[in-house]
């Protein structure tokens, strides 16, 4: 079967790497892809915003499955148009993609179906937002309603910060995403990411992970798209998974199906494990990046089989995804300056490292050489019997890579490693 993969990041490199292992794959195309993805796929210069061009390509190349990696084309309705042409597609249509595309849409859906999440108010002008703020204690969370590339959330510790946040939102600092805002209660707890394949009705759990959103060691500095991740998140126990499926994921999936807009693809629930139980922070309608890189390293099942079953609405008959008992951990190497303006064109070498799989995100080939071309540049991923072993293997590879204009966090996996140490102390004592 021929497959078209849309996207160009570390997530898509990991998906391409895994799809390429499927015995059912004839030929993989990636649009636009990146130099790492080109090791597994033929790159095609398609613009995902040009739906007509994507459809024409699929027809000319007998594409049996289109996989849409990032959120923007999903929110833009690319999946609807591909499906309308009879092309099996992995990724939700425009309406259900609002779970990520509009925070207010998700909050309203949660409110209607008693899905546990932070208390909230919506506002579309500055005065209404200020009035809403009065109903919340500090710290308070202010979110741009629309897609803001991971930058649309302000956690305000003081009233001044909250007002400055509203100024930024309504002054157009977040573009159209900030014309409508959600003000919500701050939730205390540990965050985990939970993934599930959904084909409209059937929900198949697809593993857990923990991300590291802040740029600096010890979870300091500004938020990023994610500086590293590991899977599984042992804190997300089978009992918690069952509770989240029952109270959060299945009610959401049923609600969308009842509205006549079933969700098909991967649903990513960002959760806060609060003292009062798990609560939804947000949904994403695609794989997390870099979480996807850790998940793909652990996945034993054929990804193409699973994605196809999902696209065709056949998950009820599909075998549950199988994952290795190993842990996987990924360290993101970013270009200096990220998440501000990243340094471009820095040289990269030494990507052949034993014991690790290196996924490329923001890279380009210039004059025959590999260079940095984006904020997050590489994902250095490794497996191990536990997160501590996976971390050692990943950093060994990081230290062998030549990327002088890059940097990374040195503490990816710290929460889990602290728990492993506490367990070991418990066994001794
Ligand atoms: P997002 O950009 O939507 O991924 O949100 C970024 C981060 O903001 C989340 O991963 C959380 O760490 C934090 N966050 C969002 N909403 C809340 C909330 N209601 N309470 C506490 N933290 C939150
Ligand atoms: N790593 C967080 C995300 O993909 O949204």
JSON list of N, CA, C and O and ligand atoms in Angstrom, two decimals, residues 103 107 118 141 143 150-153 155 184-188 191 213 223 272 281-282 284, ligand 1:
[
{"chain": "A", "resi": 103, "resn": "UNK", "atom": "N", "xyz": [-10.45, 26.16, 22.43]},
{"chain": "A", "resi": 103, "resn": "UNK", "atom": "CA", "xyz": [-10.49, 25.74, 23.84]},
{"chain": "A", "resi": 103, "resn": "UNK", "atom": "C", "xyz": [-11.89, 25.94, 24.43]},
{"chain": "A", "resi": 103, "resn": "UNK", "atom": "O", "xyz": [-12.34, 25.15, 25.25]},
{"chain": "A", "resi": 107, "resn": "UNK", "atom": "N", "xyz": [-14.28, 23.28, 26.41]},
{"chain": "A", "resi": 107, "resn": "UNK", "atom": "CA", "xyz": [-14.79, 23.57, 27.75]},
{"chain": "A", "resi": 107, "resn": "UNK", "atom": "C", "xyz": [-16.32, 23.46, 27.77]},
{"chain": "A", "resi": 107, "resn": "UNK", "atom": "O", "xyz": [-16.90, 22.90, 28.70]},
{"chain": "A", "resi": 118, "resn": "UNK", "atom": "N", "xyz": [-11.09, 22.13, 34.66]},
{"chain": "A", "resi": 118, "resn": "UNK", "atom": "CA", "xyz": [-11.07, 23.36, 35.46]},
{"chain": "A", "resi": 118, "resn": "UNK", "atom": "C", "xyz": [-12.33, 24.19, 35.19]},
{"chain": "A", "resi": 118, "resn": "UNK", "atom": "O", "xyz": [-12.79, 24.27, 34.05]},
{"chain": "A", "resi": 141, "resn": "UNK", "atom": "N", "xyz": [-5.64, 31.14, 35.08]},
{"chain": "A", "resi": 141, "resn": "UNK", "atom": "CA", "xyz": [-5.12, 30.77, 33.77]},
{"chain": "A", "resi": 141, "resn": "UNK", "atom": "C", "xyz": [-5.93, 31.47, 32.68]},
{"chain": "A", "resi": 141, "resn": "UNK", "atom": "O", "xyz": [-7.16, 31.47, 32.72]},
{"chain": "A", "resi": 143, "resn": "UNK", "atom": "N", "xyz": [-6.36, 31.72, 28.49]},
{"chain": "A", "resi": 143, "resn": "UNK", "atom": "CA", "xyz": [-5.99, 31.01, 27.26]},
{"chain": "A", "resi": 143, "resn": "UNK", "atom": "C", "xyz": [-6.61, 31.65, 26.04]},
{"chain": "A", "resi": 143, "resn": "UNK", "atom": "O", "xyz": [-7.80, 31.98, 26.04]},
{"chain": "A", "resi": 150, "resn": "UNK", "atom": "N", "xyz": [1.29, 26.44, 20.87]},
{"chain": "A", "resi": 150, "resn": "UNK", "atom": "CA", "xyz": [1.78, 26.16, 22.21]},
{"chain": "A", "resi": 150, "resn": "UNK", "atom": "C", "xyz": [2.08, 27.40, 23.04]},
{"chain": "A", "resi": 150, "resn": "UNK", "atom": "O", "xyz": [2.62, 27.31, 24.14]},
{"chain": "A", "resi": 151, "resn": "UNK", "atom": "N", "xyz": [1.71, 28.59, 22.54]},
{"chain": "A", "resi": 151, "resn": "UNK", "atom": "CA", "xyz": [2.08, 29.81, 23.26]},
{"chain": "A", "resi": 151, "resn": "UNK", "atom": "C", "xyz": [0.87, 30.55, 23.81]},
{"chain": "A", "resi": 151, "resn": "UNK", "atom": "O", "xyz": [1.00, 31.62, 24.37]},
{"chain": "A", "resi": 152, "resn": "UNK", "atom": "N", "xyz": [-0.31, 30.00, 23.65]},
{"chain": "A", "resi": 152, "resn": "UNK", "atom": "CA", "xyz": [-1.53, 30.74, 23.99]},
{"chain": "A", "resi": 152, "resn": "UNK", "atom": "C", "xyz": [-2.02, 30.60, 25.42]},
{"chain": "A", "resi": 152, "resn": "UNK", "atom": "O", "xyz": [-3.19, 30.89, 25.67]},
{"chain": "A", "resi": 153, "resn": "UNK", "atom": "N", "xyz": [-1.16, 30.16, 26.34]},
{"chain": "A", "resi": 153, "resn": "UNK", "atom": "CA", "xyz": [-1.61, 29.99, 27.73]},
{"chain": "A", "resi": 153, "resn": "UNK", "atom": "C", "xyz": [-0.78, 30.87, 28.66]},
{"chain": "A", "resi": 153, "resn": "UNK", "atom": "O", "xyz": [0.44, 30.83, 28.63]},
{"chain": "A", "resi": 155, "resn": "UNK", "atom": "N", "xyz": [-0.28, 31.78, 32.68]},
{"chain": "A", "resi": 155, "resn": "UNK", "atom": "CA", "xyz": [-0.62, 31.47, 34.07]},
{"chain": "A", "resi": 155, "resn": "UNK", "atom": "C", "xyz": [-0.23, 32.70, 34.88]},
{"chain": "A", "resi": 155, "resn": "UNK", "atom": "O", "xyz": [0.95, 33.03, 35.02]},
{"chain": "A", "resi": 184, "resn": "UNK", "atom": "N", "xyz": [-9.66, 30.43, 33.24]},
{"chain": "A", "resi": 184, "resn": "UNK", "atom": "CA", "xyz": [-9.99, 29.24, 34.03]},
{"chain": "A", "resi": 184, "resn": "UNK", "atom": "C", "xyz": [-9.20, 29.11, 35.32]},
{"chain": "A", "resi": 184, "resn": "UNK", "atom": "O", "xyz": [-8.15, 29.71, 35.50]},
{"chain": "A", "resi": 185, "resn": "UNK", "atom": "N", "xyz": [-9.78, 28.31, 36.17]},
{"chain": "A", "resi": 185, "resn": "UNK", "atom": "CA", "xyz": [-9.21, 27.98, 37.47]},
{"chain": "A", "resi": 185, "resn": "UNK", "atom": "C", "xyz": [-7.86, 27.29, 37.28]},
{"chain": "A", "resi": 185, "resn": "UNK", "atom": "O", "xyz": [-7.69, 26.47, 36.39]},
{"chain": "A", "resi": 186, "resn": "UNK", "atom": "N", "xyz": [-6.91, 27.60, 38.13]},
{"chain": "A", "resi": 186, "resn": "UNK", "atom": "CA", "xyz": [-5.60, 26.95, 38.11]},
{"chain": "A", "resi": 186, "resn": "UNK", "atom": "C", "xyz": [-5.70, 25.62, 38.83]},
{"chain": "A", "resi": 186, "resn": "UNK", "atom": "O", "xyz": [-6.21, 25.53, 39.94]},
{"chain": "A", "resi": 187, "resn": "UNK", "atom": "N", "xyz": [-5.22, 24.56, 38.17]},
{"chain": "A", "resi": 187, "resn": "UNK", "atom": "CA", "xyz": [-5.27, 23.23, 38.80]},
{"chain": "A", "resi": 187, "resn": "UNK", "atom": "C", "xyz": [-3.89, 22.85, 39.29]},
{"chain": "A", "resi": 187, "resn": "UNK", "atom": "O", "xyz": [-2.89, 23.03, 38.58]},
{"chain": "A", "resi": 188, "resn": "UNK", "atom": "N", "xyz": [-3.86, 22.27, 40.46]},
{"chain": "A", "resi": 188, "resn": "UNK", "atom": "CA", "xyz": [-2.62, 21.86, 41.12]},
{"chain": "A", "resi": 188, "resn": "UNK", "atom": "C", "xyz": [-2.46, 20.36, 40.89]},
{"chain": "A", "resi": 188, "resn": "UNK", "atom": "O", "xyz": [-3.43, 19.62, 41.05]},
{"chain": "A", "resi": 191, "resn": "UNK", "atom": "N", "xyz": [1.15, 16.57, 35.74]},
{"chain": "A", "resi": 191, "resn": "UNK", "atom": "CA", "xyz": [0.54, 16.42, 34.41]},
{"chain": "A", "resi": 191, "resn": "UNK", "atom": "C", "xyz": [0.98, 15.13, 33.74]},
{"chain": "A", "resi": 191, "resn": "UNK", "atom": "O", "xyz": [2.15, 14.76, 33.81]},
{"chain": "A", "resi": 213, "resn": "UNK", "atom": "N", "xyz": [7.63, 20.74, 29.40]},
{"chain": "A", "resi": 213, "resn": "UNK", "atom": "CA", "xyz": [7.29, 21.88, 28.54]},
{"chain": "A", "resi": 213, "resn": "UNK", "atom": "C", "xyz": [8.22, 23.08, 28.70]},
{"chain": "A", "resi": 213, "resn": "UNK", "atom": "O", "xyz": [8.43, 23.83, 27.77]},
{"chain": "A", "resi": 223, "resn": "UNK", "atom": "N", "xyz": [7.64, 28.45, 28.41]},
{"chain": "A", "resi": 223, "resn": "UNK", "atom": "CA", "xyz": [7.07, 27.24, 27.83]},
{"chain": "A", "resi": 223, "resn": "UNK", "atom": "C", "xyz": [7.58, 27.02, 26.40]},
{"chain": "A", "resi": 223, "resn": "UNK", "atom": "O", "xyz": [7.85, 27.98, 25.68]},
{"chain": "A", "resi": 272, "resn": "UNK", "atom": "N", "xyz": [-4.43, 16.61, 34.34]},
{"chain": "A", "resi": 272, "resn": "UNK", "atom": "CA", "xyz": [-3.81, 17.01, 35.60]},
{"chain": "A", "resi": 272, "resn": "UNK", "atom": "C", "xyz": [-4.29, 16.02, 36.65]},
{"chain": "A", "resi": 272, "resn": "UNK", "atom": "O", "xyz": [-5.50, 15.81, 36.81]},
{"chain": "A", "resi": 281, "resn": "UNK", "atom": "N", "xyz": [-6.89, 18.91, 31.17]},
{"chain": "A", "resi": 281, "resn": "UNK", "atom": "CA", "xyz": [-6.30, 20.24, 30.95]},
{"chain": "A", "resi": 281, "resn": "UNK", "atom": "C", "xyz": [-6.68, 20.70, 29.55]},
{"chain": "A", "resi": 281, "resn": "UNK", "atom": "O", "xyz": [-7.14, 21.82, 29.35]},
{"chain": "A", "resi": 282, "resn": "UNK", "atom": "N", "xyz": [-6.47, 19.82, 28.60]},
{"chain": "A", "resi": 282, "resn": "UNK", "atom": "CA", "xyz": [-6.76, 20.17, 27.20]},
{"chain": "A", "resi": 282, "resn": "UNK", "atom": "C", "xyz": [-6.73, 18.91, 26.36]},
{"chain": "A", "resi": 282, "resn": "UNK", "atom": "O", "xyz": [-6.17, 17.89, 26.75]},
{"chain": "A", "resi": 284, "resn": "UNK", "atom": "N", "xyz": [-5.61, 17.45, 22.46]},
{"chain": "A", "resi": 284, "resn": "UNK", "atom": "CA", "xyz": [-5.00, 17.67, 21.16]},
{"chain": "A", "resi": 284, "resn": "UNK", "atom": "C", "xyz": [-5.53, 16.57, 20.25]},
{"chain": "A", "resi": 284, "resn": "UNK", "atom": "O", "xyz": [-5.90, 15.50, 20.73]},
{"chain": "B", "resi": 1, "resn": "LIG", "atom": "P1", "xyz": [-1.27, 24.32, 26.41]},
{"chain": "B", "resi": 1, "resn": "LIG", "atom": "O1", "xyz": [-0.53, 25.41, 25.68]},
{"chain": "B", "resi": 1, "resn": "LIG", "atom": "O2", "xyz": [-2.74, 24.38, 26.25]},
{"chain": "B", "resi": 1, "resn": "LIG", "atom": "O3", "xyz": [-0.60, 23.00, 26.14]},
{"chain": "B", "resi": 1, "resn": "LIG", "atom": "O4", "xyz": [-1.03, 24.57, 27.96]},
{"chain": "B", "resi": 1, "resn": "LIG", "atom": "C1", "xyz": [0.26, 24.75, 28.40]},
{"chain": "B", "resi": 1, "resn": "LIG", "atom": "C2", "xyz": [0.40, 24.33, 29.81]},
{"chain": "B", "resi": 1, "resn": "LIG", "atom": "O5", "xyz": [-0.28, 25.24, 30.67]},
{"chain": "B", "resi": 1, "resn": "LIG", "atom": "C3", "xyz": [-0.21, 22.99, 30.19]},
{"chain": "B", "resi": 1, "resn": "LIG", "atom": "O6", "xyz": [0.58, 21.92, 29.80]},
{"chain": "B", "resi": 1, "resn": "LIG", "atom": "C4", "xyz": [-0.26, 23.14, 31.68]},
{"chain": "B", "resi": 1, "resn": "LIG", "atom": "O7", "xyz": [1.02, 22.93, 32.25]},
{"chain": "B", "resi": 1, "resn": "LIG", "atom": "C5", "xyz": [-0.62, 24.58, 31.87]},
{"chain": "B", "resi": 1, "resn": "LIG", "atom": "N1", "xyz": [-2.05, 24.73, 32.14]},
{"chain": "B", "resi": 1, "resn": "LIG", "atom": "C6", "xyz": [-3.03, 24.90, 31.25]},
{"chain": "B", "resi": 1, "resn": "LIG", "atom": "N2", "xyz": [-4.22, 25.01, 31.87]},
{"chain": "B", "resi": 1, "resn": "LIG", "atom": "C7", "xyz": [-3.98, 24.90, 33.20]},
{"chain": "B", "resi": 1, "resn": "LIG", "atom": "C8", "xyz": [-4.81, 24.92, 34.37]},
{"chain": "B", "resi": 1, "resn": "LIG", "atom": "N3", "xyz": [-6.13, 25.14, 34.30]},
{"chain": "B", "resi": 1, "resn": "LIG", "atom": "N4", "xyz": [-4.20, 24.77, 35.56]},
{"chain": "B", "resi": 1, "resn": "LIG", "atom": "C9", "xyz": [-2.87, 24.60, 35.65]},
{"chain": "B", "resi": 1, "resn": "LIG", "atom": "N5", "xyz": [-2.05, 24.57, 34.59]},
{"chain": "B", "resi": 1, "resn": "LIG", "atom": "C10", "xyz": [-2.59, 24.72, 33.37]}
]
